[in-house]
């Protein structure tokens, strides 16, 4: 099974900050990576897939990059609605489909 | 508008059974892989199972193999998860989710249904 490790586990930032979250796979996943945002009590929302492709309707301040085993989610200028928990997910080698443990983004 | 609506959750004793349903609308259900993903209280996301468009392929996370069965009825636009021999560690919100095209990431999710396994 491919293990996904996100860092940091939690992060405090201010509105307007640039934020980067990292996801590392235990083996290469050939850009088969998605990022989700989840707010309390809500279902996850797909932000990006194929490592860098923005899902329809997602603001352009969200971007993704990476290759091999290492991937990043960047929010260029944090907005109040961006404070949430973020998950990465690999779909390269399945089953099982695996998620990172999550990164909680909090207001500083 | 794509909609996924789960139902069937509730409180069940350890060793008991429950059947979850997911009613799909707003898209051609029979054209998509579908999945169940769960989230234990205060924890992260865990993929549980998925099923091919025609039901001919099904896959499960190891922890539920032999206890859970995923199925679908394309005529009723519905996805199911039969859960038997439930354990306390199965307590979670269960989401149904639609695969994005040919990938196994999820562009639409239901609102979730809570399953609590406790005596």
PDB file of N, CA and C in Angstrom, chain A residues 1 34 36 38 41-46 49 55 87 89 91 94-101, chain B residues 35 37 39 43-47 50 59-62 95 100 103-107 109-111:
ATOM      1  N   UNK A   1       0.836  -1.187   0.000  1.00  0.00           N
ATOM      2  CA  UNK A   1       0.000   0.000   0.000  1.00  0.00           C
ATOM      3  C   UNK A   1       0.882   1.253   0.000  1.00  0.00           C
ATOM      4  N   UNK A  34      -4.645  13.999  -5.745  1.00  0.00           N
ATOM      5  CA  UNK A  34      -5.730  14.973  -5.608  1.00  0.00           C
ATOM      6  C   UNK A  34      -5.612  15.674  -4.267  1.00  0.00           C
ATOM      7  N   UNK A  36      -8.058  17.904  -1.434  1.00  0.00           N
ATOM      8  CA  UNK A  36      -9.417  18.214  -0.998  1.00  0.00           C
ATOM      9  C   UNK A  36      -9.366  19.227   0.151  1.00  0.00           C
ATOM     10  N   UNK A  38     -11.813  20.363   3.423  1.00  0.00           N
ATOM     11  CA  UNK A  38     -12.980  19.967   4.210  1.00  0.00           C
ATOM     12  C   UNK A  38     -13.195  20.949   5.358  1.00  0.00           C
ATOM     13  N   UNK A  41     -18.089  19.498   9.653  1.00  0.00           N
ATOM     14  CA  UNK A  41     -19.453  19.055   9.407  1.00  0.00           C
ATOM     15  C   UNK A  41     -19.853  18.951   7.953  1.00  0.00           C
ATOM     16  N   UNK A  42     -18.891  19.144   7.059  1.00  0.00           N
ATOM     17  CA  UNK A  42     -19.182  19.114   5.619  1.00  0.00           C
ATOM     18  C   UNK A  42     -18.392  18.012   4.927  1.00  0.00           C
ATOM     19  N   UNK A  43     -18.856  17.639   3.748  1.00  0.00           N
ATOM     20  CA  UNK A  43     -18.120  16.676   2.935  1.00  0.00           C
ATOM     21  C   UNK A  43     -16.883  17.344   2.350  1.00  0.00           C
ATOM     22  N   UNK A  44     -15.869  16.570   2.038  1.00  0.00           N
ATOM     23  CA  UNK A  44     -14.693  17.127   1.354  1.00  0.00           C
ATOM     24  C   UNK A  44     -15.082  17.705   0.001  1.00  0.00           C
ATOM     25  N   UNK A  45     -14.268  18.655  -0.435  1.00  0.00           N
ATOM     26  CA  UNK A  45     -14.456  19.301  -1.734  1.00  0.00           C
ATOM     27  C   UNK A  45     -13.178  19.134  -2.534  1.00  0.00           C
ATOM     28  N   UNK A  46     -13.307  18.647  -3.762  1.00  0.00           N
ATOM     29  CA  UNK A  46     -12.142  18.467  -4.621  1.00  0.00           C
ATOM     30  C   UNK A  46     -11.607  19.822  -5.080  1.00  0.00           C
ATOM     31  N   UNK A  49      -6.679  17.865  -9.091  1.00  0.00           N
ATOM     32  CA  UNK A  49      -6.406  16.476  -9.399  1.00  0.00           C
ATOM     33  C   UNK A  49      -5.274  16.434 -10.412  1.00  0.00           C
ATOM     34  N   UNK A  55      -9.837  21.925 -10.294  1.00  0.00           N
ATOM     35  CA  UNK A  55     -11.220  21.516 -10.516  1.00  0.00           C
ATOM     36  C   UNK A  55     -12.057  22.741 -10.889  1.00  0.00           C
ATOM     37  N   UNK A  87      -6.647  17.639   2.651  1.00  0.00           N
ATOM     38  CA  UNK A  87      -6.193  16.253   2.505  1.00  0.00           C
ATOM     39  C   UNK A  87      -5.641  16.031   1.101  1.00  0.00           C
ATOM     40  N   UNK A  89      -4.625  12.839  -1.621  1.00  0.00           N
ATOM     41  CA  UNK A  89      -5.075  11.475  -1.910  1.00  0.00           C
ATOM     42  C   UNK A  89      -4.355  10.970  -3.143  1.00  0.00           C
ATOM     43  N   UNK A  91      -4.129   8.120  -6.197  1.00  0.00           N
ATOM     44  CA  UNK A  91      -4.949   7.143  -6.916  1.00  0.00           C
ATOM     45  C   UNK A  91      -4.103   6.447  -7.978  1.00  0.00           C
ATOM     46  N   UNK A  94      -3.945   1.370  -6.878  1.00  0.00           N
ATOM     47  CA  UNK A  94      -5.151   1.039  -6.126  1.00  0.00           C
ATOM     48  C   UNK A  94      -5.605  -0.369  -6.470  1.00  0.00           C
ATOM     49  N   UNK A  95      -6.343  -1.067  -5.619  1.00  0.00           N
ATOM     50  CA  UNK A  95      -6.616  -0.610  -4.247  1.00  0.00           C
ATOM     51  C   UNK A  95      -5.417  -0.848  -3.333  1.00  0.00           C
ATOM     52  N   UNK A  96      -5.352  -0.176  -2.182  1.00  0.00           N
ATOM     53  CA  UNK A  96      -6.351   0.780  -1.737  1.00  0.00           C
ATOM     54  C   UNK A  96      -6.025   2.200  -2.183  1.00  0.00           C
ATOM     55  N   UNK A  97      -7.049   3.002  -2.321  1.00  0.00           N
ATOM     56  CA  UNK A  97      -6.900   4.438  -2.461  1.00  0.00           C
ATOM     57  C   UNK A  97      -6.534   4.953  -1.081  1.00  0.00           C
ATOM     58  N   UNK A  98      -5.543   5.835  -0.987  1.00  0.00           N
ATOM     59  CA  UNK A  98      -5.092   6.287   0.326  1.00  0.00           C
ATOM     60  C   UNK A  98      -5.023   7.804   0.404  1.00  0.00           C
ATOM     61  N   UNK A  99      -5.338   8.296   1.591  1.00  0.00           N
ATOM     62  CA  UNK A  99      -5.337   9.721   1.893  1.00  0.00           C
ATOM     63  C   UNK A  99      -4.197  10.053   2.853  1.00  0.00           C
ATOM     64  N   UNK A 100      -3.753  11.294   2.805  1.00  0.00           N
ATOM     65  CA  UNK A 100      -2.891  11.797   3.859  1.00  0.00           C
ATOM     66  C   UNK A 100      -3.707  11.996   5.127  1.00  0.00           C
ATOM     67  N   UNK A 101      -3.019  12.287   6.214  1.00  0.00           N
ATOM     68  CA  UNK A 101      -3.684  12.391   7.511  1.00  0.00           C
ATOM     69  C   UNK A 101      -4.381  13.727   7.718  1.00  0.00           C
TER      70      UNK A 101
ATOM     71  N   UNK B  35     -17.785   5.121  -5.056  1.00  0.00           N
ATOM     72  CA  UNK B  35     -17.029   4.704  -3.883  1.00  0.00           C
ATOM     73  C   UNK B  35     -17.748   5.046  -2.590  1.00  0.00           C
ATOM     74  N   UNK B  37     -16.440   6.275   1.213  1.00  0.00           N
ATOM     75  CA  UNK B  37     -15.313   6.794   1.995  1.00  0.00           C
ATOM     76  C   UNK B  37     -15.849   7.108   3.387  1.00  0.00           C
ATOM     77  N   UNK B  39     -15.166   8.485   7.617  1.00  0.00           N
ATOM     78  CA  UNK B  39     -14.381   9.381   8.468  1.00  0.00           C
ATOM     79  C   UNK B  39     -14.806   9.168   9.912  1.00  0.00           C
ATOM     80  N   UNK B  43     -11.238  12.241  12.984  1.00  0.00           N
ATOM     81  CA  UNK B  43     -10.127  11.601  12.261  1.00  0.00           C
ATOM     82  C   UNK B  43     -10.142  11.974  10.783  1.00  0.00           C
ATOM     83  N   UNK B  44      -9.223  11.379  10.043  1.00  0.00           N
ATOM     84  CA  UNK B  44      -9.091  11.657   8.622  1.00  0.00           C
ATOM     85  C   UNK B  44      -9.984  10.779   7.765  1.00  0.00           C
ATOM     86  N   UNK B  45      -9.792  10.914   6.469  1.00  0.00           N
ATOM     87  CA  UNK B  45     -10.603  10.190   5.492  1.00  0.00           C
ATOM     88  C   UNK B  45     -10.009   8.810   5.220  1.00  0.00           C
ATOM     89  N   UNK B  46     -10.888   7.826   5.063  1.00  0.00           N
ATOM     90  CA  UNK B  46     -10.464   6.466   4.754  1.00  0.00           C
ATOM     91  C   UNK B  46     -11.351   5.908   3.651  1.00  0.00           C
ATOM     92  N   UNK B  47     -10.727   5.524   2.536  1.00  0.00           N
ATOM     93  CA  UNK B  47     -11.468   4.865   1.474  1.00  0.00           C
ATOM     94  C   UNK B  47     -11.914   3.488   1.957  1.00  0.00           C
ATOM     95  N   UNK B  50     -14.944   0.506  -3.605  1.00  0.00           N
ATOM     96  CA  UNK B  50     -15.458   1.085  -4.831  1.00  0.00           C
ATOM     97  C   UNK B  50     -15.983   0.018  -5.763  1.00  0.00           C
ATOM     98  N   UNK B  59     -13.756  -3.459  -5.045  1.00  0.00           N
ATOM     99  CA  UNK B  59     -12.538  -3.480  -4.253  1.00  0.00           C
ATOM    100  C   UNK B  59     -12.824  -2.931  -2.862  1.00  0.00           C
ATOM    101  N   UNK B  60     -12.051  -3.439  -1.888  1.00  0.00           N
ATOM    102  CA  UNK B  60     -12.283  -3.083  -0.494  1.00  0.00           C
ATOM    103  C   UNK B  60     -10.968  -2.808   0.224  1.00  0.00           C
ATOM    104  N   UNK B  61     -11.032  -1.954   1.215  1.00  0.00           N
ATOM    105  CA  UNK B  61      -9.906  -1.816   2.131  1.00  0.00           C
ATOM    106  C   UNK B  61      -9.822  -3.096   2.956  1.00  0.00           C
ATOM    107  N   UNK B  62      -8.624  -3.482   3.332  1.00  0.00           N
ATOM    108  CA  UNK B  62      -8.438  -4.764   4.024  1.00  0.00           C
ATOM    109  C   UNK B  62      -9.293  -4.897   5.278  1.00  0.00           C
ATOM    110  N   UNK B  95     -19.497   8.439   3.554  1.00  0.00           N
ATOM    111  CA  UNK B  95     -19.827   9.245   2.389  1.00  0.00           C
ATOM    112  C   UNK B  95     -19.853   8.370   1.146  1.00  0.00           C
ATOM    113  N   UNK B 100     -14.112  10.885 -10.508  1.00  0.00           N
ATOM    114  CA  UNK B 100     -13.929  11.879 -11.554  1.00  0.00           C
ATOM    115  C   UNK B 100     -13.409  11.183 -12.800  1.00  0.00           C
ATOM    116  N   UNK B 103     -10.307   8.696 -13.365  1.00  0.00           N
ATOM    117  CA  UNK B 103      -9.443   8.696 -12.184  1.00  0.00           C
ATOM    118  C   UNK B 103     -10.183   8.067 -11.005  1.00  0.00           C
ATOM    119  N   UNK B 104      -9.499   7.900  -9.923  1.00  0.00           N
ATOM    120  CA  UNK B 104     -10.145   7.477  -8.673  1.00  0.00           C
ATOM    121  C   UNK B 104     -10.031   8.588  -7.652  1.00  0.00           C
ATOM    122  N   UNK B 105     -10.286   9.822  -8.097  1.00  0.00           N
ATOM    123  CA  UNK B 105     -10.504  10.895  -7.138  1.00  0.00           C
ATOM    124  C   UNK B 105     -11.957  11.319  -7.295  1.00  0.00           C
ATOM    125  N   UNK B 106     -12.449  12.114  -6.381  1.00  0.00           N
ATOM    126  CA  UNK B 106     -13.889  12.268  -6.221  1.00  0.00           C
ATOM    127  C   UNK B 106     -14.360  13.697  -6.394  1.00  0.00           C
ATOM    128  N   UNK B 107     -15.176  13.906  -7.434  1.00  0.00           N
ATOM    129  CA  UNK B 107     -15.626  15.268  -7.707  1.00  0.00           C
ATOM    130  C   UNK B 107     -16.955  15.608  -7.056  1.00  0.00           C
ATOM    131  N   UNK B 109     -19.556  14.439  -3.651  1.00  0.00           N
ATOM    132  CA  UNK B 109     -19.726  13.695  -2.414  1.00  0.00           C
ATOM    133  C   UNK B 109     -21.142  13.906  -1.887  1.00  0.00           C
ATOM    134  N   UNK B 110     -21.650  12.911  -1.200  1.00  0.00           N
ATOM    135  CA  UNK B 110     -22.886  13.112  -0.468  1.00  0.00           C
ATOM    136  C   UNK B 110     -22.616  13.865   0.828  1.00  0.00           C
ATOM    137  N   UNK B 111     -23.669  14.062   1.601  1.00  0.00           N
ATOM    138  CA  UNK B 111     -23.540  14.789   2.860  1.00  0.00           C
ATOM    139  C   UNK B 111     -23.069  13.886   3.996  1.00  0.00           C
TER     140      UNK B 111
END
